[in-house]
Protein backbone atom coordinates (compact mmCIF):
# COMPACT_ATOMS: atom_id res chain seq x y z
CA UNK A 1 0.00 0.00 0.00
CA UNK A 2 1.30 3.42 -0.83
CA UNK A 3 -0.66 5.05 1.98
CA UNK A 4 -4.03 5.02 3.58
CA UNK A 5 -5.25 8.42 2.42
CA UNK A 6 -6.88 7.06 -0.75
CA UNK A 7 -7.99 3.76 0.83
CA UNK A 8 -9.71 5.09 3.97
CA UNK A 9 -12.85 3.34 5.10
CA UNK A 10 -13.94 6.01 7.57
CA UNK A 11 -13.14 3.81 10.57
CA UNK A 12 -9.81 4.61 12.23
CA UNK A 13 -9.45 1.23 13.89
CA UNK A 14 -10.51 -0.74 10.80
CA UNK A 15 -7.98 1.15 8.69
CA UNK A 16 -5.31 0.62 11.36
CA UNK A 17 -6.09 -3.12 11.44
CA UNK A 18 -5.90 -3.38 7.64
CA UNK A 19 -2.59 -1.51 7.47
CA UNK A 20 -1.17 -3.51 10.39
CA UNK A 21 -2.17 -6.80 8.78
CA UNK A 22 -0.55 -5.71 5.52
CA UNK A 23 2.68 -4.78 7.30
CA UNK A 24 2.62 -8.14 9.11
CA UNK A 25 2.28 -9.97 5.78
CA UNK A 26 5.27 -8.13 4.33
CA UNK A 27 7.53 -9.11 7.23
CA UNK A 28 9.97 -11.96 6.83
CA UNK A 29 8.80 -15.13 8.62
CA UNK A 30 11.73 -14.90 11.02
CA UNK A 31 10.74 -11.34 11.99
CA UNK A 32 7.14 -12.46 12.60
CA UNK A 33 8.35 -15.38 14.72
CA UNK A 34 10.64 -13.16 16.81
CA UNK A 35 7.95 -10.52 17.37
CA UNK A 36 5.29 -13.12 18.18
CA UNK A 37 7.57 -14.98 20.59
CA UNK A 38 8.54 -11.70 22.25
CA UNK A 39 4.95 -10.56 22.77
CA UNK A 40 3.89 -13.96 24.11
CA UNK A 41 7.00 -14.07 26.29
CA UNK A 42 6.35 -10.64 27.79
CA UNK A 43 2.76 -11.53 28.64
CA UNK A 44 3.45 -15.00 30.03
CA UNK A 45 6.63 -14.12 31.91
CA UNK A 46 5.05 -11.10 33.59
CA UNK A 47 2.18 -13.23 34.87
CA UNK A 48 4.55 -15.71 36.51
CA UNK A 49 5.54 -15.20 40.11
CA UNK A 50 9.22 -15.11 40.97
CA UNK A 51 8.68 -18.22 43.09
CA UNK A 52 7.59 -20.27 40.06
CA UNK A 53 10.95 -19.82 38.29
CA UNK A 54 14.28 -18.91 39.88
CA UNK A 55 14.53 -15.11 40.08
CA UNK A 56 17.64 -14.74 37.91
CA UNK A 57 16.29 -17.04 35.18
CA UNK A 58 12.96 -15.21 35.13
CA UNK A 59 14.74 -11.85 34.84
CA UNK A 60 16.90 -13.12 31.96
CA UNK A 61 13.84 -14.49 30.14
CA UNK A 62 11.91 -11.24 30.64
CA UNK A 63 14.82 -9.20 29.24
CA UNK A 64 15.12 -11.55 26.25
CA UNK A 65 11.37 -11.22 25.61
CA UNK A 66 11.59 -7.40 25.55
CA UNK A 67 14.62 -7.61 23.26
CA UNK A 68 12.62 -9.89 20.93
CA UNK A 69 9.74 -7.39 20.85
CA UNK A 70 12.09 -4.54 19.95
CA UNK A 71 13.84 -6.62 17.26
CA UNK A 72 10.43 -7.64 15.87
CA UNK A 73 9.17 -4.05 15.82
CA UNK A 74 12.31 -2.92 13.97
CA UNK A 75 11.85 -5.78 11.48
CA UNK A 76 8.22 -4.74 11.03
CA UNK A 77 9.12 -1.10 10.46
CA UNK A 78 11.77 -2.07 7.92
CA UNK A 79 9.40 -4.35 6.00
CA UNK A 80 6.50 -1.92 5.93
CA UNK A 81 5.77 0.62 3.25
CA UNK A 82 6.77 4.28 3.53
CA UNK A 83 3.45 5.28 5.10
CA UNK A 84 3.77 2.76 7.93
CA UNK A 85 7.44 3.68 8.44
CA UNK A 86 6.38 7.30 8.92
CA UNK A 87 3.87 6.15 11.54
CA UNK A 88 6.67 4.39 13.42
CA UNK A 89 8.85 7.49 13.17
CA UNK A 90 6.12 9.82 14.45
CA UNK A 91 5.10 7.39 17.20
CA UNK A 92 8.71 7.07 18.36
CA UNK A 93 9.10 10.85 18.37
CA UNK A 94 5.89 11.38 20.36
CA UNK A 95 6.91 8.60 22.76
CA UNK A 96 10.37 10.03 23.38
CA UNK A 97 9.04 13.47 24.22
CA UNK A 98 6.05 12.33 26.31
CA UNK A 99 8.00 9.63 28.18
CA UNK A 100 10.83 11.99 29.02
CA UNK A 101 8.44 14.61 30.40
CA UNK A 102 6.25 12.15 32.31
CA UNK A 103 9.14 10.16 33.82
CA UNK A 104 10.99 13.35 34.79
CA UNK A 105 7.87 14.84 36.40
CA UNK A 106 7.20 11.62 38.31
CA UNK A 107 10.81 11.53 39.55
CA UNK A 108 10.60 15.16 40.65
CA UNK A 109 7.53 14.31 42.74
CA UNK A 110 9.25 11.29 44.28
CA UNK A 111 7.51 8.62 42.23
CA UNK A 112 9.94 5.93 41.09
CA UNK A 113 8.34 3.44 38.75
CA UNK A 114 11.45 1.31 38.45
CA UNK A 115 11.04 -1.39 35.83
CA UNK A 116 7.37 -0.38 35.41
CA UNK A 117 8.62 2.67 33.54
CA UNK A 118 9.03 0.32 30.57
CA UNK A 119 5.29 -0.38 30.71
CA UNK A 120 4.64 3.36 30.77
CA UNK A 121 6.84 3.91 27.70
CA UNK A 122 5.21 0.96 25.89
CA UNK A 123 1.76 2.32 26.69
CA UNK A 124 2.70 5.77 25.48
CA UNK A 125 4.07 4.20 22.27
CA UNK A 126 0.78 2.33 21.69
CA UNK A 127 -1.23 5.53 22.08
CA UNK A 128 1.30 7.48 19.99
CA UNK A 129 1.09 4.87 17.23
CA UNK A 130 -2.68 5.26 16.98
CA UNK A 131 -2.39 9.06 17.10
CA UNK A 132 0.30 9.06 14.41
CA UNK A 133 -1.82 6.75 12.26
CA UNK A 134 -4.85 9.03 12.65
CA UNK A 135 -2.84 12.14 11.79
CA UNK A 136 -0.96 10.62 8.83
CA UNK A 137 -3.86 8.78 7.22
CA UNK A 138 -5.50 12.14 6.53
CA UNK A 139 -2.36 13.79 5.23
Coordinates of N, CA and C in Angstrom, one line a residue:
X1 N 0.8 -1.2 0.0 CA 0.0 0.0 0.0 C 0.9 1.2 0.0
X2 N 0.5 2.2 -0.8 CA 1.3 3.4 -0.8 C 0.9 4.4 0.3
X3 N -0.2 4.2 0.9 CA -0.7 5.0 2.0 C -2.2 4.9 2.1
X4 N -2.6 5.2 3.3 CA -4.0 5.0 3.6 C -4.9 6.1 3.1
X5 N -4.4 7.3 2.8 CA -5.3 8.4 2.4 C -6.3 8.1 1.4
X6 N -5.9 7.4 0.3 CA -6.9 7.1 -0.8 C -7.7 5.8 -0.5
X7 N -7.3 5.0 0.5 CA -8.0 3.8 0.8 C -8.8 3.8 2.1
X8 N -9.0 5.0 2.7 CA -9.7 5.1 4.0 C -11.1 4.6 3.9
X9 N -11.5 3.9 5.0 CA -12.9 3.3 5.1 C -13.7 4.2 5.9
X10 N -13.2 5.2 6.7 CA -13.9 6.0 7.6 C -13.8 5.6 9.0
X11 N -13.3 4.3 9.2 CA -13.1 3.8 10.6 C -11.7 3.8 10.9
X12 N -11.2 4.6 11.9 CA -9.8 4.6 12.2 C -9.3 3.2 12.6
X13 N -10.0 2.5 13.4 CA -9.4 1.2 13.9 C -9.5 0.1 12.8
X14 N -10.5 0.2 11.9 CA -10.5 -0.7 10.8 C -9.3 -0.5 9.9
X15 N -9.1 0.8 9.6 CA -8.0 1.1 8.7 C -6.6 0.8 9.3
X16 N -6.5 1.0 10.6 CA -5.3 0.6 11.4 C -5.1 -0.9 11.3
X17 N -6.2 -1.7 11.5 CA -6.1 -3.1 11.4 C -5.7 -3.6 10.0
X18 N -6.2 -3.0 9.0 CA -5.9 -3.4 7.6 C -4.4 -3.1 7.4
X19 N -4.0 -1.9 7.7 CA -2.6 -1.5 7.5 C -1.6 -2.4 8.3
X20 N -2.0 -2.7 9.5 CA -1.2 -3.5 10.4 C -1.1 -4.9 9.8
X21 N -2.2 -5.5 9.4 CA -2.2 -6.8 8.8 C -1.3 -6.8 7.5
X22 N -1.4 -5.8 6.7 CA -0.5 -5.7 5.5 C 0.9 -5.6 5.9
X23 N 1.3 -4.9 6.9 CA 2.7 -4.8 7.3 C 3.2 -6.1 7.9
X24 N 2.3 -6.8 8.6 CA 2.6 -8.1 9.1 C 2.9 -9.1 8.0
X25 N 2.1 -9.1 6.9 CA 2.3 -10.0 5.8 C 3.6 -9.7 5.0
X26 N 4.0 -8.4 5.0 CA 5.3 -8.1 4.3 C 6.5 -8.5 5.1
X27 N 6.4 -8.8 6.4 CA 7.5 -9.1 7.2 C 8.1 -10.5 6.8
X28 N 9.4 -10.6 7.0 CA 10.0 -12.0 6.8 C 9.4 -12.9 7.9
X29 N 9.3 -14.2 7.6 CA 8.8 -15.1 8.6 C 9.6 -15.1 9.9
X30 N 10.9 -14.9 9.8 CA 11.7 -14.9 11.0 C 11.4 -13.7 11.9
X31 N 11.1 -12.5 11.3 CA 10.7 -11.3 12.0 C 9.4 -11.5 12.7
X32 N 8.5 -12.2 12.0 CA 7.1 -12.5 12.6 C 7.3 -13.4 13.8
X33 N 8.1 -14.4 13.6 CA 8.4 -15.4 14.7 C 9.0 -14.7 15.9
X34 N 10.0 -13.9 15.7 CA 10.6 -13.2 16.8 C 9.7 -12.2 17.5
X35 N 8.9 -11.4 16.8 CA 7.9 -10.5 17.4 C 6.9 -11.3 18.1
X36 N 6.3 -12.3 17.5 CA 5.3 -13.1 18.2 C 5.8 -13.8 19.5
X37 N 7.0 -14.4 19.4 CA 7.6 -15.0 20.6 C 7.8 -13.9 21.7
X38 N 8.3 -12.8 21.3 CA 8.5 -11.7 22.2 C 7.3 -11.2 23.0
X39 N 6.2 -11.0 22.2 CA 5.0 -10.6 22.8 C 4.4 -11.6 23.7
X40 N 4.4 -12.9 23.3 CA 3.9 -14.0 24.1 C 4.8 -14.1 25.4
X41 N 6.1 -14.0 25.2 CA 7.0 -14.1 26.3 C 6.8 -13.0 27.3
X42 N 6.6 -11.7 26.9 CA 6.4 -10.6 27.8 C 5.1 -10.9 28.6
X43 N 4.0 -11.3 27.9 CA 2.8 -11.5 28.6 C 2.9 -12.7 29.6
X44 N 3.4 -13.8 29.2 CA 3.4 -15.0 30.0 C 4.4 -14.8 31.2
X45 N 5.6 -14.3 30.9 CA 6.6 -14.1 31.9 C 6.3 -13.1 32.9
X46 N 5.4 -12.1 32.6 CA 5.0 -11.1 33.6 C 3.9 -11.6 34.4
X47 N 3.2 -12.6 34.1 CA 2.2 -13.2 34.9 C 2.8 -14.2 35.9
X48 N 3.9 -14.8 35.6 CA 4.5 -15.7 36.5 C 5.1 -15.0 37.8
X49 N 5.0 -15.7 38.9 CA 5.5 -15.2 40.1 C 7.0 -15.6 40.2
X50 N 7.8 -14.8 40.8 CA 9.2 -15.1 41.0 C 9.5 -16.4 41.7
X51 N 8.5 -16.9 42.4 CA 8.7 -18.2 43.1 C 8.5 -19.4 42.1
X52 N 7.8 -19.2 41.0 CA 7.6 -20.3 40.1 C 8.9 -20.6 39.3
X53 N 9.7 -19.7 39.0 CA 10.9 -19.8 38.3 C 12.0 -19.1 39.1
X54 N 13.2 -19.6 39.2 CA 14.3 -18.9 39.9 C 14.4 -17.4 39.4
X55 N 14.6 -16.6 40.3 CA 14.5 -15.1 40.1 C 15.5 -14.7 38.9
X56 N 16.7 -15.1 38.9 CA 17.6 -14.7 37.9 C 17.2 -15.2 36.5
X57 N 16.7 -16.5 36.4 CA 16.3 -17.0 35.2 C 15.1 -16.3 34.7
X58 N 14.1 -16.0 35.5 CA 13.0 -15.2 35.1 C 13.4 -13.8 34.6
X59 N 14.3 -13.2 35.3 CA 14.7 -11.9 34.8 C 15.4 -11.9 33.5
X60 N 16.2 -12.9 33.3 CA 16.9 -13.1 32.0 C 15.9 -13.4 30.9
X61 N 14.9 -14.2 31.1 CA 13.8 -14.5 30.1 C 13.0 -13.3 29.8
X62 N 12.7 -12.5 30.9 CA 11.9 -11.2 30.6 C 12.7 -10.2 29.8
X63 N 14.0 -10.1 30.0 CA 14.8 -9.2 29.2 C 14.9 -9.7 27.8
X64 N 15.1 -11.0 27.6 CA 15.1 -11.5 26.3 C 13.8 -11.3 25.5
X65 N 12.7 -11.4 26.2 CA 11.4 -11.2 25.6 C 11.2 -9.8 25.1
X66 N 11.7 -8.8 26.0 CA 11.6 -7.4 25.6 C 12.5 -7.2 24.4
X67 N 13.7 -7.8 24.4 CA 14.6 -7.6 23.3 C 14.0 -8.2 22.0
X68 N 13.3 -9.3 22.1 CA 12.6 -9.9 20.9 C 11.5 -9.0 20.4
X69 N 10.8 -8.3 21.3 CA 9.7 -7.4 20.8 C 10.4 -6.2 20.1
X70 N 11.4 -5.7 20.6 CA 12.1 -4.5 20.0 C 12.6 -5.0 18.6
X71 N 13.3 -6.1 18.5 CA 13.8 -6.6 17.3 C 12.7 -6.8 16.3
X72 N 11.6 -7.4 16.7 CA 10.4 -7.6 15.9 C 9.8 -6.4 15.4
X73 N 9.7 -5.3 16.2 CA 9.2 -4.1 15.8 C 10.1 -3.4 14.8
X74 N 11.4 -3.5 15.0 CA 12.3 -2.9 14.0 C 12.1 -3.7 12.6
X75 N 12.0 -5.0 12.7 CA 11.9 -5.8 11.5 C 10.5 -5.4 10.8
X76 N 9.5 -5.1 11.6 CA 8.2 -4.7 11.0 C 8.3 -3.4 10.4
X77 N 9.0 -2.4 11.0 CA 9.1 -1.1 10.5 C 9.9 -1.1 9.2
X78 N 10.9 -2.0 9.1 CA 11.8 -2.1 7.9 C 11.0 -2.7 6.8
X79 N 10.1 -3.6 7.1 CA 9.4 -4.4 6.0 C 8.2 -3.6 5.5
X80 N 7.7 -2.6 6.3 CA 6.5 -1.9 5.9 C 6.8 -0.9 4.8
X81 N 5.7 -0.4 4.3 CA 5.8 0.6 3.3 C 6.1 2.0 3.9
X82 N 6.3 3.0 3.1 CA 6.8 4.3 3.5 C 5.8 4.9 4.5
X83 N 4.5 4.7 4.2 CA 3.5 5.3 5.1 C 3.6 4.7 6.5
X84 N 3.7 3.4 6.6 CA 3.8 2.8 7.9 C 5.1 3.1 8.6
X85 N 6.2 3.3 7.8 CA 7.4 3.7 8.4 C 7.3 5.1 9.0
X86 N 6.6 6.0 8.4 CA 6.4 7.3 8.9 C 5.6 7.2 10.2
X87 N 4.6 6.3 10.3 CA 3.9 6.2 11.5 C 4.8 5.8 12.7
X88 N 5.7 4.8 12.4 CA 6.7 4.4 13.4 C 7.5 5.6 13.8
X89 N 8.0 6.3 12.9 CA 8.9 7.5 13.2 C 8.1 8.5 14.0
X90 N 6.9 8.9 13.7 CA 6.1 9.8 14.4 C 5.8 9.3 15.8
X91 N 5.4 8.0 15.9 CA 5.1 7.4 17.2 C 6.3 7.4 18.1
X92 N 7.5 7.1 17.6 CA 8.7 7.1 18.4 C 9.0 8.5 18.8
X93 N 8.8 9.5 18.0 CA 9.1 10.8 18.4 C 8.2 11.3 19.5
X94 N 6.9 11.0 19.3 CA 5.9 11.4 20.4 C 6.2 10.7 21.7
X95 N 6.6 9.4 21.6 CA 6.9 8.6 22.8 C 8.1 9.1 23.5
X96 N 9.2 9.5 22.7 CA 10.4 10.0 23.4 C 10.0 11.3 24.2
X97 N 9.3 12.2 23.6 CA 9.0 13.5 24.2 C 8.1 13.2 25.4
X98 N 7.0 12.5 25.2 CA 6.1 12.3 26.3 C 6.7 11.5 27.5
X99 N 7.4 10.5 27.1 CA 8.0 9.6 28.2 C 9.0 10.4 29.0
X100 N 9.8 11.2 28.3 CA 10.8 12.0 29.0 C 10.1 12.9 30.0
X101 N 9.1 13.6 29.5 CA 8.4 14.6 30.4 C 7.7 13.9 31.6
X102 N 7.0 12.9 31.3 CA 6.2 12.2 32.3 C 7.2 11.5 33.3
X103 N 8.2 10.8 32.9 CA 9.1 10.2 33.8 C 9.9 11.2 34.6
X104 N 10.3 12.3 34.0 CA 11.0 13.4 34.8 C 10.1 14.0 35.8
X105 N 8.8 14.3 35.4 CA 7.9 14.8 36.4 C 7.6 13.9 37.5
X106 N 7.4 12.6 37.2 CA 7.2 11.6 38.3 C 8.4 11.6 39.3
X107 N 9.6 11.6 38.7 CA 10.8 11.5 39.6 C 10.9 12.8 40.4
X108 N 10.6 13.9 39.9 CA 10.6 15.2 40.7 C 9.6 15.1 41.8
X109 N 8.5 14.4 41.7 CA 7.5 14.3 42.7 C 7.7 13.1 43.6
X110 N 8.9 12.4 43.4 CA 9.3 11.3 44.3 C 8.6 10.0 43.9
X111 N 8.1 9.9 42.7 CA 7.5 8.6 42.2 C 8.5 7.9 41.4
X112 N 9.0 6.7 41.8 CA 9.9 5.9 41.1 C 9.2 4.7 40.6
X113 N 9.0 4.6 39.3 CA 8.3 3.4 38.8 C 9.2 2.2 38.6
X114 N 10.5 2.4 38.6 CA 11.5 1.3 38.4 C 11.2 0.7 37.1
X115 N 11.2 -0.7 37.1 CA 11.0 -1.4 35.8 C 9.7 -1.1 35.2
X116 N 8.7 -0.7 36.0 CA 7.4 -0.4 35.4 C 7.4 0.8 34.5
X117 N 8.5 1.6 34.5 CA 8.6 2.7 33.5 C 8.6 2.2 32.1
X118 N 9.1 0.9 31.9 CA 9.0 0.3 30.6 C 7.6 0.2 30.1
X119 N 6.7 -0.2 31.0 CA 5.3 -0.4 30.7 C 4.7 1.0 30.4
X120 N 5.1 2.0 31.1 CA 4.6 3.4 30.8 C 5.1 3.8 29.4
X121 N 6.3 3.5 29.0 CA 6.8 3.9 27.7 C 6.1 3.1 26.6
X122 N 5.9 1.8 26.9 CA 5.2 1.0 25.9 C 3.8 1.4 25.7
X123 N 3.1 1.8 26.8 CA 1.8 2.3 26.7 C 1.7 3.6 25.9
X124 N 2.6 4.5 26.2 CA 2.7 5.8 25.5 C 2.9 5.5 24.0
X125 N 3.8 4.5 23.7 CA 4.1 4.2 22.3 C 2.8 3.7 21.6
X126 N 2.0 2.9 22.3 CA 0.8 2.3 21.7 C -0.2 3.5 21.4
X127 N -0.4 4.4 22.3 CA -1.2 5.5 22.1 C -0.7 6.4 21.0
X128 N 0.7 6.6 21.0 CA 1.3 7.5 20.0 C 1.2 6.9 18.6
X129 N 1.2 5.6 18.5 CA 1.1 4.9 17.2 C -0.3 5.1 16.6
X130 N -1.3 5.0 17.5 CA -2.7 5.3 17.0 C -2.9 6.7 16.6
X131 N -2.3 7.6 17.4 CA -2.4 9.1 17.1 C -1.7 9.4 15.8
X132 N -0.5 8.8 15.6 CA 0.3 9.1 14.4 C -0.4 8.5 13.2
X133 N -1.0 7.3 13.4 CA -1.8 6.8 12.3 C -3.0 7.7 11.9
X134 N -3.7 8.2 12.9 CA -4.8 9.0 12.7 C -4.4 10.3 12.0
X135 N -3.3 10.9 12.4 CA -2.8 12.1 11.8 C -2.4 11.9 10.3
X136 N -1.6 10.9 10.1 CA -1.0 10.6 8.8 C -1.9 10.1 7.8
X137 N -2.9 9.4 8.2 CA -3.9 8.8 7.2 C -4.7 9.9 6.5
X138 N -4.8 11.0 7.1 CA -5.5 12.1 6.5 C -4.6 13.0 5.7
X139 N -3.3 12.9 5.9 CA -2.4 13.8 5.2 C -1.6 13.3 4.1

